[in-house]
């Protein structure tokens, strides 16, 4: 759990780059004493305490107690308020590697900084007004993005696209609330009474905007977790071979023996910008082993959750009862018949499979040689065409927290609409409008409690 009782007077430090060996590691320091902390450990031509903002300096890091040299570095000074956190910030670019970066960090802590909590740099950016809450969440989305589309969506949110939409809605609600509260506070003054028809139209427009944002939830989930594509079929039809070929790596074990895959194997694939979660599954067949049976149960669970099922058939053999059982299992779900092993298939078998299980979208491939995989990839992309349409329209996407808040906004708007239609007093209407306003504020952090903040920032890595 993130500690939200931090003292803003603290100066914090952390390694901002992933652990491991690399060319460069970055140690970030933020807080009112950041320049002084840096000055205690840095030796160069210019002291960080005297350096101009947004300048880079070559020097070395030494231990503030022993004076022993730790590393040669580039040090960047960024003075408040034009920094990520809105505070004094120093970034030390040292050589990559677990030991040297850890020693640089330890030196800054010895010099007066404390180790930052997960997400604390971004939390400070939020507290200091550099980012609103939805933009802070976008920082984490950028880090976790697994495809071009997911990255573009996160960048749009960081740029304030969602914040702008929420701001417009809040502005309309504030206008409506101001009129209602004027009627409540000054009943004897000559204030023009609220026009019920105009108010209902305003509420209807706000409900429509809520619906449009709520409609983007599924898009957001797909961008974050991937368009799930389950590779299914009876045993030994080439499911694992297809997974490996699509990933261009030997991720799954391939043998001629039935039942080799007994558990679900899941991997991400960036398919020309589309985030795809490929799922290889156990072969669907009546089985005798307990372990294999558990694998088949997991296969059925994945099929139920899938956005698309690739149902594979082996064209080197004639259709059999196991093929029919696999077909019955996926009936009712969105699927694409894929006839595999056309490199060793007879025309008779291919035609028999297409008659039995095919449809207009069925296709012929060779997972071993990659034949027609470009056509298969195109078909997968077309199955997720809603993402392309969303991207072309430059729409925003929302997460689960936003969705919960918007559902509460919608509920309050419905109550306000009902109160107007039933000619209830302005107090009743104003209460519901105010509730809508507060719930919208939760999205951007205008009205949010510490438990929610803690839940958001604990998902960040240390150093961000």
Coordinates of C-alpha atoms in Angstrom, one line a residue, residues 54-424:
X54 CA 17.7 22.3 -17.4
X55 CA 21.5 22.0 -17.8
X56 CA 23.7 18.8 -18.0
X57 CA 27.0 18.5 -16.2
X58 CA 29.8 15.9 -16.4
X59 CA 31.4 14.8 -13.2
X60 CA 31.7 12.0 -10.7
X61 CA 29.7 10.7 -7.8
X62 CA 31.5 10.2 -4.5
X63 CA 30.3 8.8 -1.2
X64 CA 29.4 11.8 1.0
X65 CA 31.1 10.2 4.0
X66 CA 34.2 8.5 2.7
X67 CA 34.7 10.6 -0.4
X68 CA 35.4 7.4 -2.4
X69 CA 34.6 7.6 -6.1
X70 CA 31.6 5.6 -7.2
X71 CA 31.1 6.4 -10.9
X72 CA 31.6 9.0 -13.6
X73 CA 28.2 10.5 -14.5
X74 CA 26.1 13.1 -16.3
X75 CA 24.0 15.1 -13.9
X76 CA 20.9 17.0 -15.1
X77 CA 19.5 19.9 -13.0
X78 CA 15.9 20.9 -13.3
X79 CA 14.6 23.7 -11.1
X80 CA 11.0 24.0 -10.0
X81 CA 8.3 24.5 -11.1
X82 CA 9.1 23.4 -14.6
X83 CA 9.8 19.8 -13.7
X84 CA 7.9 16.5 -13.8
X85 CA 7.0 16.7 -10.1
X86 CA 6.9 20.5 -9.8
X87 CA 9.7 20.3 -7.3
X88 CA 13.5 20.6 -7.6
X89 CA 14.6 17.6 -9.6
X90 CA 18.0 16.1 -10.3
X91 CA 18.7 13.1 -12.5
X92 CA 22.0 11.2 -12.4
X93 CA 22.9 9.2 -15.5
X94 CA 25.4 6.6 -14.3
X95 CA 26.6 3.5 -16.0
X96 CA 24.1 0.7 -16.1
X97 CA 24.4 -2.3 -13.8
X98 CA 22.9 -3.4 -10.5
X99 CA 25.8 -2.6 -8.3
X100 CA 26.9 0.8 -9.5
X101 CA 23.3 2.3 -9.7
X102 CA 22.6 0.9 -6.3
X103 CA 25.7 2.5 -4.9
X104 CA 24.8 5.9 -6.5
X105 CA 21.3 5.6 -4.9
X106 CA 22.8 4.7 -1.5
X107 CA 25.0 7.8 -1.7
X108 CA 22.0 10.1 -2.3
X109 CA 20.2 8.5 0.7
X110 CA 23.3 9.0 2.9
X111 CA 23.3 12.6 1.7
X112 CA 19.8 13.2 3.1
X113 CA 17.2 11.8 0.6
X114 CA 14.9 9.0 1.5
X115 CA 13.9 6.1 -0.8
X116 CA 10.8 6.9 -2.8
X117 CA 7.6 4.9 -2.5
X118 CA 6.2 3.2 -5.6
X119 CA 4.7 6.0 -7.8
X120 CA 5.7 8.8 -5.5
X121 CA 7.2 11.0 -8.1
X122 CA 4.0 10.9 -10.1
X123 CA 2.0 11.3 -6.9
X124 CA 3.9 14.5 -6.2
X125 CA 3.2 15.6 -9.8
X126 CA -0.5 15.1 -9.1
X127 CA -0.4 16.9 -5.7
X128 CA 1.6 19.8 -7.1
X129 CA -0.9 20.2 -10.0
X130 CA 1.4 19.1 -12.8
X131 CA -1.0 16.3 -13.7
X132 CA -4.6 15.5 -12.9
X133 CA -5.4 12.0 -11.8
X134 CA -6.4 10.6 -15.2
X135 CA -3.1 12.0 -16.6
X136 CA -1.2 10.3 -13.7
X137 CA -2.9 7.0 -14.6
X138 CA -1.8 7.5 -18.2
X139 CA 1.8 7.5 -17.1
X140 CA 1.4 4.0 -15.9
X141 CA -0.5 3.1 -19.1
X142 CA 2.4 4.3 -21.2
X143 CA 4.9 2.1 -19.2
X144 CA 2.6 -0.9 -19.6
X145 CA 1.7 -0.4 -23.3
X146 CA 2.3 -3.5 -25.4
X147 CA 1.3 -2.1 -28.8
X148 CA 1.3 1.1 -30.9
X149 CA -2.5 1.6 -30.4
X150 CA -2.2 1.2 -26.6
X151 CA 0.7 3.6 -26.5
X152 CA -1.2 6.2 -28.6
X153 CA -4.2 5.9 -26.4
X154 CA -2.1 6.5 -23.3
X155 CA -0.4 9.4 -24.8
X156 CA -3.7 11.0 -25.7
X157 CA -4.8 10.6 -22.1
X158 CA -1.6 12.1 -20.8
X159 CA -2.0 15.0 -23.2
X160 CA -5.4 15.7 -21.4
X161 CA -7.9 14.4 -24.0
X162 CA -10.0 12.7 -21.3
X163 CA -9.5 15.5 -18.9
X164 CA -10.8 18.0 -21.5
X165 CA -13.9 15.9 -22.0
X166 CA -14.6 15.6 -18.3
X167 CA -13.9 19.4 -17.9
X168 CA -16.5 20.2 -20.5
X169 CA -19.1 18.1 -18.7
X170 CA -18.2 19.6 -15.4
X171 CA -18.6 23.1 -16.8
X172 CA -22.1 22.3 -18.0
X173 CA -23.1 20.8 -14.6
X174 CA -21.6 23.8 -12.8
X175 CA -23.8 26.1 -15.0
X176 CA -26.9 24.1 -14.2
X177 CA -26.0 23.9 -10.5
X178 CA -25.4 27.7 -10.3
X179 CA -28.9 28.4 -11.6
X180 CA -30.5 26.0 -9.2
X181 CA -28.6 27.3 -6.2
X182 CA -29.5 30.9 -7.1
X183 CA -33.1 29.9 -6.9
X184 CA -32.6 28.2 -3.6
X185 CA -30.5 31.0 -2.0
X186 CA -32.4 33.9 -3.3
X187 CA -36.1 32.8 -3.6
X188 CA -37.4 36.4 -3.2
X189 CA -35.1 37.9 -5.8
X190 CA -36.0 38.5 -9.4
X191 CA -34.0 35.6 -10.7
X192 CA -35.2 33.9 -13.9
X193 CA -36.5 30.5 -13.0
X194 CA -34.9 27.4 -14.4
X195 CA -36.3 26.5 -17.8
X196 CA -37.2 22.8 -17.3
X197 CA -37.1 22.0 -21.0
X198 CA -33.6 23.5 -21.4
X199 CA -32.4 21.7 -18.3
X200 CA -33.7 18.4 -19.6
X201 CA -31.9 18.9 -22.9
X202 CA -28.7 19.7 -21.0
X203 CA -29.0 16.6 -18.9
X204 CA -29.8 14.5 -22.0
X205 CA -26.7 15.8 -23.7
X206 CA -24.6 14.9 -20.6
X207 CA -26.1 11.4 -20.5
X208 CA -25.2 11.0 -24.1
X209 CA -21.6 12.0 -23.4
X210 CA -21.5 9.6 -20.5
X211 CA -22.7 6.8 -22.8
X212 CA -20.0 7.6 -25.4
X213 CA -17.3 7.5 -22.7
X214 CA -18.8 4.2 -21.3
X215 CA -18.8 2.7 -24.8
X216 CA -15.0 3.2 -24.9
X217 CA -14.5 0.9 -21.9
X218 CA -14.3 -2.3 -23.9
X219 CA -11.8 -0.6 -26.2
X220 CA -9.7 0.4 -23.2
X221 CA -9.8 -3.2 -21.8
X222 CA -8.7 -4.6 -25.2
X223 CA -5.8 -2.0 -25.4
X224 CA -4.7 -2.8 -21.9
X225 CA -5.1 -6.6 -21.9
X226 CA -4.9 -7.4 -25.6
X227 CA -7.5 -8.7 -28.1
X228 CA -7.7 -12.3 -26.9
X229 CA -7.3 -15.0 -29.6
X230 CA -7.6 -18.6 -28.6
X231 CA -6.1 -21.3 -30.7
X232 CA -8.3 -24.3 -30.3
X233 CA -8.9 -27.7 -31.9
X234 CA -8.4 -31.4 -31.3
X235 CA -5.0 -32.8 -30.4
X236 CA -2.1 -32.6 -33.0
X237 CA -3.7 -30.2 -35.4
X238 CA -0.8 -27.8 -35.1
X239 CA -2.0 -25.3 -32.5
X240 CA 1.4 -25.0 -30.8
X241 CA 3.2 -24.8 -34.2
X242 CA 0.8 -21.9 -35.2
X243 CA 1.5 -20.1 -31.9
X244 CA 5.3 -20.4 -32.5
X245 CA 5.1 -19.2 -36.1
X246 CA 3.0 -16.2 -35.2
X247 CA 5.3 -15.3 -32.4
X248 CA 8.4 -16.1 -34.5
X249 CA 9.9 -18.0 -31.6
X250 CA 9.8 -21.5 -30.1
X251 CA 7.4 -20.6 -27.2
X252 CA 5.5 -23.9 -27.1
X253 CA 6.8 -27.5 -27.2
X254 CA 5.9 -29.3 -30.4
X255 CA 5.9 -33.1 -30.6
X256 CA 4.0 -35.7 -32.7
X257 CA 2.5 -37.1 -29.5
X258 CA -1.1 -36.2 -28.6
X259 CA -1.7 -34.2 -25.4
X260 CA 1.7 -32.5 -25.2
X261 CA 0.1 -29.1 -24.3
X262 CA -1.7 -29.6 -21.0
X263 CA -1.9 -26.0 -19.8
X264 CA -2.8 -22.7 -21.3
X265 CA 0.2 -20.8 -22.9
X266 CA -0.4 -17.0 -23.3
X267 CA 1.8 -14.6 -25.1
X268 CA 1.4 -11.0 -26.4
X269 CA 1.8 -10.2 -30.1
X270 CA 1.9 -6.7 -31.6
X271 CA 0.1 -7.3 -34.9
X272 CA 0.8 -4.1 -36.8
X273 CA -0.2 -2.0 -33.8
X274 CA -3.0 -4.3 -32.6
X275 CA -2.3 -5.8 -29.1
X276 CA -3.1 -9.5 -29.4
X277 CA -3.0 -12.0 -26.6
X278 CA -2.4 -15.3 -28.2
X279 CA -3.6 -18.3 -26.2
X280 CA -2.5 -21.9 -27.0
X281 CA -4.7 -24.5 -25.4
X282 CA -4.9 -28.2 -24.7
X283 CA -6.4 -30.3 -27.5
X284 CA -10.1 -30.9 -27.2
X285 CA -10.8 -34.6 -26.9
X286 CA -12.2 -37.3 -24.5
X287 CA -9.3 -38.0 -22.3
X288 CA -8.3 -40.4 -19.6
X289 CA -5.7 -38.5 -17.6
X290 CA -6.6 -36.1 -14.8
X291 CA -4.0 -33.5 -15.7
X292 CA -5.0 -33.4 -19.3
X293 CA -8.6 -33.2 -18.3
X294 CA -7.8 -30.1 -16.2
X295 CA -6.1 -28.6 -19.3
X296 CA -9.2 -29.2 -21.4
X297 CA -11.3 -27.5 -18.7
X298 CA -9.0 -24.5 -18.9
X299 CA -9.4 -24.5 -22.7
X300 CA -13.1 -24.3 -22.4
X301 CA -12.8 -21.4 -19.9
X302 CA -10.5 -19.5 -22.3
X303 CA -12.9 -20.1 -25.2
X304 CA -15.7 -18.5 -23.2
X305 CA -13.6 -15.4 -22.5
X306 CA -12.1 -15.1 -26.0
X307 CA -12.6 -12.3 -28.5
X308 CA -11.9 -14.7 -31.3
X309 CA -11.3 -18.4 -31.6
X310 CA -9.1 -19.9 -34.3
X311 CA -10.5 -23.4 -34.7
X312 CA -7.8 -25.5 -36.3
X313 CA -8.2 -28.6 -38.4
X314 CA -5.6 -31.1 -39.7
X315 CA -6.0 -31.3 -43.5
X316 CA -3.6 -34.3 -43.7
X317 CA -6.5 -36.4 -42.2
X318 CA -10.2 -36.7 -42.9
X319 CA -12.7 -35.1 -40.4
X320 CA -13.2 -37.3 -37.4
X321 CA -15.3 -37.3 -34.2
X322 CA -12.8 -35.3 -32.3
X323 CA -13.0 -32.6 -34.9
X324 CA -16.8 -32.6 -34.6
X325 CA -16.5 -32.4 -30.8
X326 CA -14.2 -29.4 -31.1
X327 CA -16.6 -27.8 -33.5
X328 CA -19.5 -28.3 -31.1
X329 CA -17.5 -26.8 -28.2
X330 CA -16.9 -23.5 -30.0
X331 CA -20.4 -23.3 -31.5
X332 CA -22.0 -20.1 -30.3
X333 CA -18.7 -18.3 -30.0
X334 CA -17.0 -16.0 -32.5
X335 CA -14.6 -18.3 -34.4
X336 CA -12.6 -18.6 -37.6
X337 CA -12.2 -22.1 -39.1
X338 CA -8.5 -22.6 -40.1
X339 CA -7.5 -25.6 -42.1
X340 CA -3.8 -26.4 -41.3
X341 CA -1.1 -28.6 -42.9
X342 CA -2.1 -27.8 -46.5
X343 CA 1.6 -28.6 -47.4
X344 CA 0.8 -32.3 -46.9
X345 CA -2.9 -32.3 -47.5
X346 CA -5.0 -34.0 -50.2
X347 CA -7.5 -31.8 -52.0
X348 CA -10.1 -34.4 -50.9
X349 CA -9.5 -33.9 -47.2
X350 CA -9.5 -30.1 -47.6
X351 CA -12.8 -30.1 -49.4
X352 CA -14.3 -32.5 -46.8
X353 CA -13.2 -30.3 -43.9
X354 CA -14.7 -27.2 -45.6
X355 CA -18.0 -28.9 -46.3
X356 CA -18.2 -30.1 -42.7
X357 CA -16.9 -27.1 -40.8
X358 CA -16.1 -24.3 -43.1
X359 CA -17.8 -21.0 -43.8
X360 CA -17.1 -18.0 -45.9
X361 CA -14.3 -16.9 -43.7
X362 CA -12.4 -20.3 -43.5
X363 CA -8.9 -20.3 -44.7
X364 CA -6.1 -22.7 -45.6
X365 CA -2.6 -22.4 -44.0
X366 CA 0.6 -24.2 -43.2
X367 CA 1.8 -23.4 -39.7
X368 CA 5.0 -25.2 -40.4
X369 CA 6.0 -23.1 -43.4
X370 CA 4.0 -20.0 -42.7
X371 CA 1.9 -20.3 -45.8
X372 CA -1.0 -17.8 -45.9
X373 CA -0.2 -16.5 -42.4
X374 CA -0.3 -13.0 -43.8
X375 CA -4.0 -13.6 -44.7
X376 CA -4.7 -15.1 -41.3
X377 CA -3.1 -12.0 -39.6
X378 CA -5.3 -9.7 -41.7
X379 CA -8.4 -11.7 -40.7
X380 CA -7.5 -11.3 -37.0
X381 CA -7.0 -7.6 -37.5
X382 CA -10.4 -7.3 -39.3
X383 CA -12.0 -9.1 -36.4
X384 CA -10.8 -6.2 -34.2
X385 CA -11.8 -3.5 -36.7
X386 CA -13.6 -1.6 -34.0
X387 CA -10.2 -0.6 -32.6
X388 CA -9.2 0.9 -36.0
X389 CA -12.5 2.9 -36.1
X390 CA -11.9 4.1 -32.6
X391 CA -8.4 5.2 -33.4
X392 CA -9.4 7.0 -36.6
X393 CA -12.0 9.0 -34.7
X394 CA -9.4 9.9 -32.0
X395 CA -11.7 8.8 -29.2
X396 CA -10.6 8.4 -25.6
X397 CA -10.7 5.1 -23.7
X398 CA -11.6 4.7 -20.0
X399 CA -10.5 2.3 -17.3
X400 CA -12.5 0.4 -14.7
X401 CA -12.2 3.3 -12.1
X402 CA -13.5 5.8 -14.7
X403 CA -16.3 3.5 -15.7
X404 CA -17.5 3.1 -12.1
X405 CA -17.5 6.9 -11.6
X406 CA -19.4 7.5 -14.9
X407 CA -22.0 4.9 -14.0
X408 CA -22.6 6.9 -10.8
X409 CA -22.7 10.1 -12.8
X410 CA -25.3 8.6 -15.1
X411 CA -27.4 7.4 -12.1
X412 CA -27.4 10.9 -10.6
X413 CA -28.4 12.5 -13.9
X414 CA -31.3 10.1 -14.2
X415 CA -32.4 11.0 -10.7
X416 CA -32.1 14.7 -11.6
X417 CA -34.1 14.2 -14.8
X418 CA -36.8 12.4 -12.8
X419 CA -36.9 15.2 -10.2
X420 CA -37.5 17.8 -13.0
X421 CA -40.2 15.7 -14.7
X422 CA -42.0 15.3 -11.3
X423 CA -41.7 19.0 -10.6
X424 CA -39.8 18.5 -7.4

